[in-house]
């Protein structure tokens, strides 16, 4: 027991002496989680809460252009900046100058074309119903509404905005078509009840989150997504400190001297695992505490911990052991500290990329999703998301627990083979 305590003390002193490693294991994760969560939370707010600044130049000679501008303003999603004097080329330039996310140019014949097409459709409908004998053949007039995005706006964001604007224009077109239909039938305007029915016809969407546990539904936010994900990434980055430490001891001859001590090498490996297990768990504790107690005071969503504590503890321990085993594996096979640091860092970045830390797996091609299954970070993230976002329990964690257990065992086997070949054990 004294030997184990002495070995653990030695490992603790080595960790404390490695100032760069401490920064990478503690300060870097704090900054990483803090910055990424702020950035993503700002993106969520832009989409869900803040109004988008829209520059509009309305040259329409009819009333439907004004109806479109009013509908955009009433939607609650847009802050309208009207500059009707701008030409279409000027809208393209001024959109960036005014710091607007997009610019809309409404042409002078917008109402005319839309009304003409609505009139044509209403007459075709009346013809089909037998109200009129034959509708005149009128070629549909192509209607265009020019939308100019700031070049920095991402494609996914553009699509959501375009869909919203398209929905508003479709509503205006439908209302105009119904208006023409009633005019053809001898009405002066759309009856009030019909107009109200058209206005209120939208299907109400009941939006909720899918959950594996209906009794304790969690609401996903930027903290729930980012704190677990980047905590895993930071935990695996201990490969730089631990892997380099093992290479340094091997090159300095410490491993050879340990062979002269009964069970000395086994105690050293055990002490490394215990010390770095404490490091990994303290990393996670620090990051989770930041999400729970600090985030709410700086305007970020509070991190809600999962209700299933025991599954959470098991996934955490297996994730930590996987990270430690991989770091020891890299340190065992690397010939120099530079190799251990370089290969370790790059491999963790690759594992994070294919494992869904940076980009969600479901948006990747099928073959990349299949390749991502080899990443330990993917399975750690899968386990945490099952707990933090879906409120899952044991039955949903079988895949995660199985893979991490096998991954840890595989790393230990490779370590044993290498050390056996080199006569260290």
Short mmCIF file of C-alpha atoms in Angstrom, two decimals:
data_model
loop_
_atom_site.label_atom_id
_atom_site.label_comp_id
_atom_site.label_asym_id
_atom_site.label_seq_id
_atom_site.Cartn_x
_atom_site.Cartn_y
_atom_site.Cartn_z
CA UNK A 1 0.00 0.00 0.00
CA UNK A 2 2.92 2.33 0.76
CA UNK A 3 4.34 1.68 -2.70
CA UNK A 4 1.00 2.54 -4.31
CA UNK A 5 0.71 5.76 -2.27
CA UNK A 6 4.27 6.72 -3.20
CA UNK A 7 3.58 5.97 -6.87
CA UNK A 8 0.38 8.02 -6.83
CA UNK A 9 2.22 10.91 -5.15
CA UNK A 10 4.89 10.73 -7.86
CA UNK A 11 2.22 10.90 -10.59
CA UNK A 12 0.50 13.82 -8.88
CA UNK A 13 3.79 15.74 -8.72
CA UNK A 14 4.41 15.01 -12.41
CA UNK A 15 0.96 16.33 -13.32
CA UNK A 16 1.42 19.47 -11.21
CA UNK A 17 4.84 20.05 -12.73
CA UNK A 18 3.40 19.90 -16.26
CA UNK A 19 2.06 23.47 -16.46
CA UNK A 20 1.21 23.25 -20.18
CA UNK A 21 -0.63 19.99 -19.61
CA UNK A 22 -2.65 21.54 -16.77
CA UNK A 23 -3.62 24.46 -19.00
CA UNK A 24 -4.71 22.07 -21.75
CA UNK A 25 -6.69 19.89 -19.36
CA UNK A 26 -8.39 22.60 -17.29
CA UNK A 27 -8.19 26.13 -18.72
CA UNK A 28 -8.66 25.13 -22.38
CA UNK A 29 -11.88 23.17 -21.70
CA UNK A 30 -13.35 26.06 -19.71
CA UNK A 31 -12.65 28.54 -22.49
CA UNK A 32 -13.74 26.10 -25.17
CA UNK A 33 -17.10 25.27 -23.60
CA UNK A 34 -17.68 28.90 -22.64
CA UNK A 35 -16.97 30.30 -26.12
CA UNK A 36 -18.74 27.57 -28.11
CA UNK A 37 -21.86 27.80 -25.93
CA UNK A 38 -22.03 31.59 -26.28
CA UNK A 39 -21.63 31.38 -30.05
CA UNK A 40 -24.26 28.69 -30.50
CA UNK A 41 -26.66 30.33 -28.06
CA UNK A 42 -26.39 33.55 -30.06
CA UNK A 43 -27.22 31.59 -33.21
CA UNK A 44 -30.27 30.07 -31.49
CA UNK A 45 -31.42 33.54 -30.42
CA UNK A 46 -31.06 34.93 -33.94
CA UNK A 47 -33.30 32.19 -35.28
CA UNK A 48 -35.80 31.95 -32.43
CA UNK A 49 -35.93 35.27 -30.60
CA UNK A 50 -34.29 38.21 -32.34
CA UNK A 51 -35.84 39.93 -35.34
CA UNK A 52 -33.93 39.84 -38.59
CA UNK A 53 -33.18 43.19 -40.15
CA UNK A 54 -34.66 43.30 -43.66
CA UNK A 55 -34.06 46.11 -46.14
CA UNK A 56 -37.09 46.54 -48.44
CA UNK A 57 -37.41 48.66 -51.54
CA UNK A 58 -41.05 48.62 -52.66
CA UNK A 59 -41.61 49.92 -56.21
CA UNK A 60 -44.98 48.23 -56.64
CA UNK A 61 -47.68 50.44 -58.17
CA UNK A 62 -50.52 48.41 -56.63
CA UNK A 63 -51.55 47.54 -53.10
CA UNK A 64 -50.14 44.01 -52.85
CA UNK A 65 -46.57 45.22 -52.37
CA UNK A 66 -47.69 47.13 -49.26
CA UNK A 67 -49.62 44.05 -48.14
CA UNK A 68 -46.42 42.00 -48.38
CA UNK A 69 -44.42 44.53 -46.35
CA UNK A 70 -47.18 44.66 -43.72
CA UNK A 71 -47.36 40.86 -43.53
CA UNK A 72 -43.58 40.63 -43.06
CA UNK A 73 -43.72 43.20 -40.27
CA UNK A 74 -46.68 41.49 -38.57
CA UNK A 75 -44.97 38.08 -38.68
CA UNK A 76 -42.80 39.13 -35.74
CA UNK A 77 -39.66 37.71 -37.33
CA UNK A 78 -38.44 40.76 -39.25
CA UNK A 79 -37.39 44.31 -38.47
CA UNK A 80 -38.25 46.28 -41.58
CA UNK A 81 -36.08 49.04 -43.03
CA UNK A 82 -37.94 50.69 -45.91
CA UNK A 83 -35.90 52.47 -48.58
CA UNK A 84 -38.26 52.70 -51.54
CA UNK A 85 -35.97 55.01 -53.49
CA UNK A 86 -33.35 52.28 -54.02
CA UNK A 87 -33.05 50.58 -57.37
CA UNK A 88 -32.53 46.83 -57.59
CA UNK A 89 -28.72 47.05 -58.01
CA UNK A 90 -28.63 49.53 -55.10
CA UNK A 91 -30.48 47.06 -52.86
CA UNK A 92 -27.71 44.53 -53.43
CA UNK A 93 -25.08 47.00 -52.26
CA UNK A 94 -27.04 48.74 -49.51
CA UNK A 95 -28.00 45.45 -47.83
CA UNK A 96 -24.40 45.09 -46.66
CA UNK A 97 -23.97 48.80 -45.87
CA UNK A 98 -27.07 48.80 -43.65
CA UNK A 99 -25.95 45.63 -41.79
CA UNK A 100 -29.15 43.92 -42.94
CA UNK A 101 -29.31 40.13 -43.16
CA UNK A 102 -31.22 40.37 -46.43
CA UNK A 103 -32.68 42.84 -48.88
CA UNK A 104 -35.96 42.53 -50.79
CA UNK A 105 -36.76 44.37 -54.01
CA UNK A 106 -40.46 44.45 -54.94
CA UNK A 107 -40.85 45.28 -58.68
CA UNK A 108 -43.33 47.87 -59.94
CA UNK A 109 -45.54 45.24 -61.62
CA UNK A 110 -45.76 42.95 -58.57
CA UNK A 111 -49.49 43.62 -57.95
CA UNK A 112 -50.34 43.63 -61.63
CA UNK A 113 -48.83 40.22 -62.36
CA UNK A 114 -50.07 38.63 -59.16
CA UNK A 115 -53.59 39.95 -59.72
CA UNK A 116 -53.56 38.80 -63.35
CA UNK A 117 -52.52 35.27 -62.39
CA UNK A 118 -55.10 35.16 -59.58
CA UNK A 119 -57.81 36.31 -62.01
CA UNK A 120 -56.82 33.60 -64.50
CA UNK A 121 -56.94 30.85 -61.85
CA UNK A 122 -60.30 32.02 -60.48
CA UNK A 123 -61.88 31.93 -63.97
CA UNK A 124 -60.51 28.43 -64.58
CA UNK A 125 -62.10 27.32 -61.30
CA UNK A 126 -65.44 28.85 -62.25
CA UNK A 127 -65.26 27.12 -65.60
CA UNK A 128 -64.72 23.77 -63.93
CA UNK A 129 -67.68 24.40 -61.60
CA UNK A 130 -69.91 25.34 -64.57
CA UNK A 131 -70.49 28.92 -63.43
CA UNK A 132 -69.08 30.30 -66.69
CA UNK A 133 -68.98 28.60 -70.07
CA UNK A 134 -65.33 29.03 -70.95
CA UNK A 135 -62.46 30.86 -69.37
CA UNK A 136 -60.24 32.93 -71.68
CA UNK A 137 -56.85 31.41 -72.35
CA UNK A 138 -54.34 33.69 -70.68
CA UNK A 139 -50.69 32.83 -70.44
CA UNK A 140 -49.52 32.97 -66.80
CA UNK A 141 -47.19 35.87 -66.13
CA UNK A 142 -43.97 35.01 -64.37
CA UNK A 143 -43.78 36.77 -61.04
CA UNK A 144 -40.44 37.47 -59.38
CA UNK A 145 -39.49 38.83 -55.99
CA UNK A 146 -35.78 39.59 -55.66
CA UNK A 147 -34.16 38.62 -52.35
CA UNK A 148 -30.50 39.42 -51.64
CA UNK A 149 -28.72 37.85 -48.68
CA UNK A 150 -25.63 39.07 -46.94
CA UNK A 151 -22.88 36.71 -48.22
CA UNK A 152 -21.99 35.63 -44.67
CA UNK A 153 -25.43 34.08 -44.10
CA UNK A 154 -25.20 30.28 -44.17
CA UNK A 155 -27.23 28.18 -46.60
CA UNK A 156 -29.36 26.47 -43.93
CA UNK A 157 -30.33 29.86 -42.52
CA UNK A 158 -31.18 31.17 -45.99
CA UNK A 159 -33.49 28.24 -46.63
CA UNK A 160 -35.44 28.81 -43.40
CA UNK A 161 -35.86 32.53 -44.17
CA UNK A 162 -36.87 31.84 -47.78
CA UNK A 163 -39.47 29.31 -46.61
CA UNK A 164 -40.91 31.89 -44.22
CA UNK A 165 -41.16 34.57 -46.91
CA UNK A 166 -42.59 32.05 -49.38
CA UNK A 167 -45.31 31.16 -46.88
CA UNK A 168 -46.27 34.84 -46.54
CA UNK A 169 -46.37 35.43 -50.31
CA UNK A 170 -48.44 32.28 -50.80
CA UNK A 171 -50.98 33.63 -48.31
CA UNK A 172 -51.23 36.92 -50.22
CA UNK A 173 -51.61 35.09 -53.54
CA UNK A 174 -54.34 32.82 -52.17
CA UNK A 175 -56.26 35.73 -50.70
CA UNK A 176 -56.08 37.61 -54.00
CA UNK A 177 -57.28 34.52 -55.88
CA UNK A 178 -60.29 34.12 -53.57
CA UNK A 179 -61.02 37.83 -53.95
CA UNK A 180 -61.07 37.50 -57.74
CA UNK A 181 -63.28 34.44 -57.44
CA UNK A 182 -65.92 36.34 -55.48
CA UNK A 183 -65.72 39.31 -57.84
CA UNK A 184 -66.47 37.00 -60.78
CA UNK A 185 -69.48 35.69 -58.87
CA UNK A 186 -70.92 39.19 -58.48
CA UNK A 187 -69.66 40.15 -55.01
CA UNK A 188 -68.12 43.55 -54.41
CA UNK A 189 -65.48 42.04 -52.10
CA UNK A 190 -64.75 38.93 -50.07
CA UNK A 191 -67.41 38.44 -47.39
CA UNK A 192 -66.12 39.28 -43.92
CA UNK A 193 -66.57 35.75 -42.59
CA UNK A 194 -64.65 34.28 -45.54
CA UNK A 195 -61.82 36.77 -45.12
CA UNK A 196 -61.55 35.95 -41.42
CA UNK A 197 -61.55 32.23 -42.19
CA UNK A 198 -58.73 32.71 -44.71
CA UNK A 199 -56.73 34.76 -42.22
CA UNK A 200 -57.17 32.24 -39.40
CA UNK A 201 -56.85 29.07 -41.44
CA UNK A 202 -53.27 28.26 -40.44
CA UNK A 203 -52.79 24.89 -38.84
CA UNK A 204 -51.67 25.24 -35.24
CA UNK A 205 -48.43 23.39 -34.63
CA UNK A 206 -47.98 21.76 -31.25
CA UNK A 207 -44.22 21.60 -30.81
CA UNK A 208 -42.57 19.39 -28.20
CA UNK A 209 -39.37 17.40 -27.83
CA UNK A 210 -39.27 13.66 -28.28
CA UNK A 211 -38.27 12.03 -25.00
CA UNK A 212 -37.56 8.53 -23.80
CA UNK A 213 -39.01 9.43 -20.41
CA UNK A 214 -42.28 11.35 -20.59
CA UNK A 215 -42.30 11.95 -16.86
CA UNK A 216 -39.14 14.07 -17.01
CA UNK A 217 -38.92 15.81 -20.36
CA UNK A 218 -35.84 17.99 -20.90
CA UNK A 219 -35.78 21.12 -23.04
CA UNK A 220 -32.67 21.10 -25.28
CA UNK A 221 -30.63 24.30 -25.40
CA UNK A 222 -27.12 25.36 -26.28
CA UNK A 223 -25.79 24.32 -22.84
CA UNK A 224 -27.33 20.84 -23.02
CA UNK A 225 -25.68 20.31 -26.41
CA UNK A 226 -22.29 21.91 -25.89
CA UNK A 227 -21.20 21.24 -22.31
CA UNK A 228 -21.28 17.41 -22.59
CA UNK A 229 -19.89 17.39 -26.14
CA UNK A 230 -16.88 19.63 -25.57
CA UNK A 231 -16.23 18.17 -22.11
CA UNK A 232 -15.65 14.81 -23.82
CA UNK A 233 -13.36 16.44 -26.37
CA UNK A 234 -11.34 18.10 -23.59
CA UNK A 235 -11.15 14.89 -21.55
CA UNK A 236 -9.65 12.96 -24.47
CA UNK A 237 -7.10 15.74 -24.98
CA UNK A 238 -5.27 14.47 -21.88
CA UNK A 239 -3.41 12.37 -24.46
CA UNK A 240 -0.95 15.25 -24.80
CA UNK A 241 -0.06 15.28 -21.10
CA UNK A 242 -0.33 11.57 -20.27
CA UNK A 243 1.03 10.25 -23.56
CA UNK A 244 4.01 12.61 -23.47
CA UNK A 245 4.62 11.74 -19.82
CA UNK A 246 4.86 8.01 -20.62
CA UNK A 247 7.28 8.59 -23.51
CA UNK A 248 9.44 10.81 -21.32
CA UNK A 249 9.64 8.19 -18.56
CA UNK A 250 10.46 5.45 -21.05
CA UNK A 251 13.22 7.45 -22.73
CA UNK A 252 14.70 8.54 -19.39
CA UNK A 253 15.04 4.91 -18.28
CA UNK A 254 12.42 5.09 -15.53
CA UNK A 255 10.61 2.05 -16.92
CA UNK A 256 13.78 -0.03 -16.78
CA UNK A 257 14.47 0.98 -13.17
CA UNK A 258 10.90 0.04 -12.23
CA UNK A 259 11.60 -3.52 -13.37
CA UNK A 260 14.02 -3.90 -10.44
CA UNK A 261 11.20 -3.19 -7.97
CA UNK A 262 8.73 -6.01 -7.24
CA UNK A 263 5.41 -5.11 -8.88
CA UNK A 264 6.85 -1.63 -9.47
CA UNK A 265 5.71 -1.36 -13.07
CA UNK A 266 2.18 -2.56 -12.35
CA UNK A 267 1.90 -0.05 -9.49
CA UNK A 268 3.07 2.75 -11.79
CA UNK A 269 0.46 1.95 -14.41
CA UNK A 270 -2.21 1.65 -11.74
CA UNK A 271 -1.21 4.97 -10.21
CA UNK A 272 -1.32 6.67 -13.62
CA UNK A 273 -4.82 5.36 -14.20
CA UNK A 274 -6.00 6.50 -10.76
CA UNK A 275 -4.45 9.96 -10.97
CA UNK A 276 -5.70 10.66 -14.49
CA UNK A 277 -9.10 9.21 -13.64
CA UNK A 278 -9.28 11.89 -10.95
CA UNK A 279 -8.12 14.47 -13.51
CA UNK A 280 -10.82 13.41 -16.00
CA UNK A 281 -13.58 13.41 -13.37
CA UNK A 282 -12.46 16.77 -12.00
CA UNK A 283 -12.51 18.18 -15.55
CA UNK A 284 -16.10 17.09 -16.01
CA UNK A 285 -17.11 18.29 -12.55
CA UNK A 286 -15.58 21.71 -13.22
CA UNK A 287 -17.30 22.06 -16.60
CA UNK A 288 -20.68 20.83 -15.39
CA UNK A 289 -20.53 23.14 -12.35
CA UNK A 290 -19.80 26.03 -14.71
CA UNK A 291 -22.86 25.11 -16.78
CA UNK A 292 -25.06 24.88 -13.70
CA UNK A 293 -23.94 27.86 -11.60
CA UNK A 294 -22.12 30.33 -13.87
CA UNK A 295 -23.98 30.17 -17.18
CA UNK A 296 -27.29 31.52 -15.78
CA UNK A 297 -25.50 34.63 -14.46
CA UNK A 298 -24.07 35.53 -17.88
CA UNK A 299 -27.23 35.09 -19.90
CA UNK A 300 -26.68 31.49 -21.00
CA UNK A 301 -29.14 28.61 -20.43
CA UNK A 302 -28.57 26.59 -17.28
CA UNK A 303 -27.24 23.07 -17.71
CA UNK A 304 -29.84 20.55 -16.48
CA UNK A 305 -28.28 17.36 -15.19
CA UNK A 306 -29.89 14.01 -16.09
CA UNK A 307 -32.19 12.37 -13.56
CA UNK A 308 -30.68 8.88 -13.99
CA UNK A 309 -27.60 9.30 -11.79
CA UNK A 310 -26.24 5.74 -11.89
CA UNK A 311 -26.29 5.46 -15.72
CA UNK A 312 -24.69 8.91 -15.85
CA UNK A 313 -21.93 7.78 -13.48
CA UNK A 314 -21.28 4.60 -15.49
CA UNK A 315 -21.06 6.47 -18.81
CA UNK A 316 -18.77 9.05 -17.21
CA UNK A 317 -16.41 6.42 -15.78
CA UNK A 318 -16.30 4.46 -19.04
CA UNK A 319 -15.64 7.66 -21.01
CA UNK A 320 -12.81 8.58 -18.66
CA UNK A 321 -11.28 5.09 -18.80
CA UNK A 322 -11.50 5.14 -22.60
CA UNK A 323 -9.68 8.48 -22.72
CA UNK A 324 -6.98 7.30 -20.30
CA UNK A 325 -6.50 3.98 -22.10
CA UNK A 326 -6.13 5.72 -25.46
CA UNK A 327 -3.63 8.20 -24.01
CA UNK A 328 -1.55 5.36 -22.51
CA UNK A 329 -1.75 3.49 -25.83
CA UNK A 330 -0.41 6.48 -27.74
CA UNK A 331 2.35 7.02 -25.18
CA UNK A 332 3.32 3.33 -25.28
CA UNK A 333 3.72 3.16 -29.06
CA UNK A 334 5.15 6.65 -29.72
CA UNK A 335 8.93 6.84 -29.97
CA UNK A 336 9.27 10.52 -29.07
CA UNK A 337 7.26 13.13 -27.20
CA UNK A 338 6.74 14.99 -30.45
CA UNK A 339 5.17 11.89 -31.99
CA UNK A 340 2.93 11.36 -28.96
CA UNK A 341 1.79 14.99 -28.86
CA UNK A 342 1.33 15.37 -32.62
CA UNK A 343 -0.37 12.05 -33.32
CA UNK A 344 -2.42 12.22 -30.13
CA UNK A 345 -3.78 15.71 -30.81
CA UNK A 346 -4.51 15.09 -34.50
CA UNK A 347 -6.17 11.74 -33.85
CA UNK A 348 -8.46 13.25 -31.20
CA UNK A 349 -9.42 16.03 -33.62
CA UNK A 350 -10.22 13.43 -36.28
CA UNK A 351 -12.21 11.33 -33.79
CA UNK A 352 -14.13 14.47 -32.79
CA UNK A 353 -14.84 15.40 -36.41
CA UNK A 354 -16.17 12.00 -37.46
CA UNK A 355 -17.82 11.41 -34.08
CA UNK A 356 -20.25 14.32 -34.28
CA UNK A 357 -18.61 16.75 -31.85
CA UNK A 358 -18.21 19.47 -34.48
CA UNK A 359 -20.92 18.55 -36.99
CA UNK A 360 -23.92 16.34 -36.10
CA UNK A 361 -23.65 12.81 -37.47
CA UNK A 362 -27.08 12.86 -39.08
CA UNK A 363 -26.03 15.55 -41.60
CA UNK A 364 -23.04 13.48 -42.77
CA UNK A 365 -23.11 11.09 -45.74
CA UNK A 366 -23.95 7.48 -44.92
CA UNK A 367 -20.37 6.30 -45.37
CA UNK A 368 -19.09 8.97 -42.96
CA UNK A 369 -21.71 7.95 -40.40
CA UNK A 370 -20.46 4.38 -40.71
CA UNK A 371 -16.82 5.48 -40.31
CA UNK A 372 -17.82 7.56 -37.29
CA UNK A 373 -18.77 4.41 -35.42
CA UNK A 374 -15.07 3.71 -34.78
CA UNK A 375 -14.68 6.97 -32.84
CA UNK A 376 -14.82 6.60 -29.05
CA UNK A 377 -15.93 10.24 -28.84
CA UNK A 378 -19.01 9.36 -30.90
CA UNK A 379 -20.12 6.76 -28.36
CA UNK A 380 -19.31 8.96 -25.37
CA UNK A 381 -21.37 11.74 -26.97
CA UNK A 382 -24.16 9.29 -27.80
CA UNK A 383 -24.32 8.23 -24.16
CA UNK A 384 -24.36 11.79 -22.83
CA UNK A 385 -26.97 12.94 -25.35
CA UNK A 386 -29.15 9.97 -24.40
CA UNK A 387 -28.99 11.14 -20.78
CA UNK A 388 -28.91 14.93 -21.16
CA UNK A 389 -31.33 15.38 -24.08
CA UNK A 390 -33.53 12.26 -24.23
CA UNK A 391 -33.75 11.29 -20.56
CA UNK A 392 -32.84 7.74 -21.47
CA UNK A 393 -31.86 4.97 -19.07
CA UNK A 394 -30.04 1.62 -19.14
CA UNK A 395 -31.82 0.08 -22.11
CA UNK A 396 -30.88 2.99 -24.39
CA UNK A 397 -27.23 2.94 -23.26
CA UNK A 398 -26.40 -0.66 -24.19
CA UNK A 399 -24.61 0.34 -27.40
CA UNK A 400 -22.58 3.06 -25.69
CA UNK A 401 -21.56 0.91 -22.72
CA UNK A 402 -20.67 -2.05 -24.93
CA UNK A 403 -18.48 -0.05 -27.33
CA UNK A 404 -16.63 1.88 -24.61
CA UNK A 405 -16.01 -1.32 -22.66
CA UNK A 406 -14.64 -3.04 -25.78
CA UNK A 407 -12.60 0.00 -26.79
CA UNK A 408 -10.99 0.21 -23.36
CA UNK A 409 -10.25 -3.52 -23.38
CA UNK A 410 -8.78 -3.33 -26.91
CA UNK A 411 -6.46 -0.46 -25.91
CA UNK A 412 -5.35 -2.38 -22.81
CA UNK A 413 -4.61 -5.45 -24.92
CA UNK A 414 -2.45 -3.47 -27.34
CA UNK A 415 -0.62 -1.84 -24.42
CA UNK A 416 0.05 -5.24 -22.85
CA UNK A 417 1.36 -6.67 -26.15
CA UNK A 418 3.74 -3.75 -26.70
CA UNK A 419 5.08 -3.76 -23.16
CA UNK A 420 5.46 -7.54 -23.28
CA UNK A 421 7.48 -7.34 -26.48
CA UNK A 422 9.76 -4.72 -24.90
CA UNK A 423 10.14 -6.90 -21.74
CA UNK A 424 8.69 -4.23 -19.45
CA UNK A 425 6.23 -6.76 -18.03
#
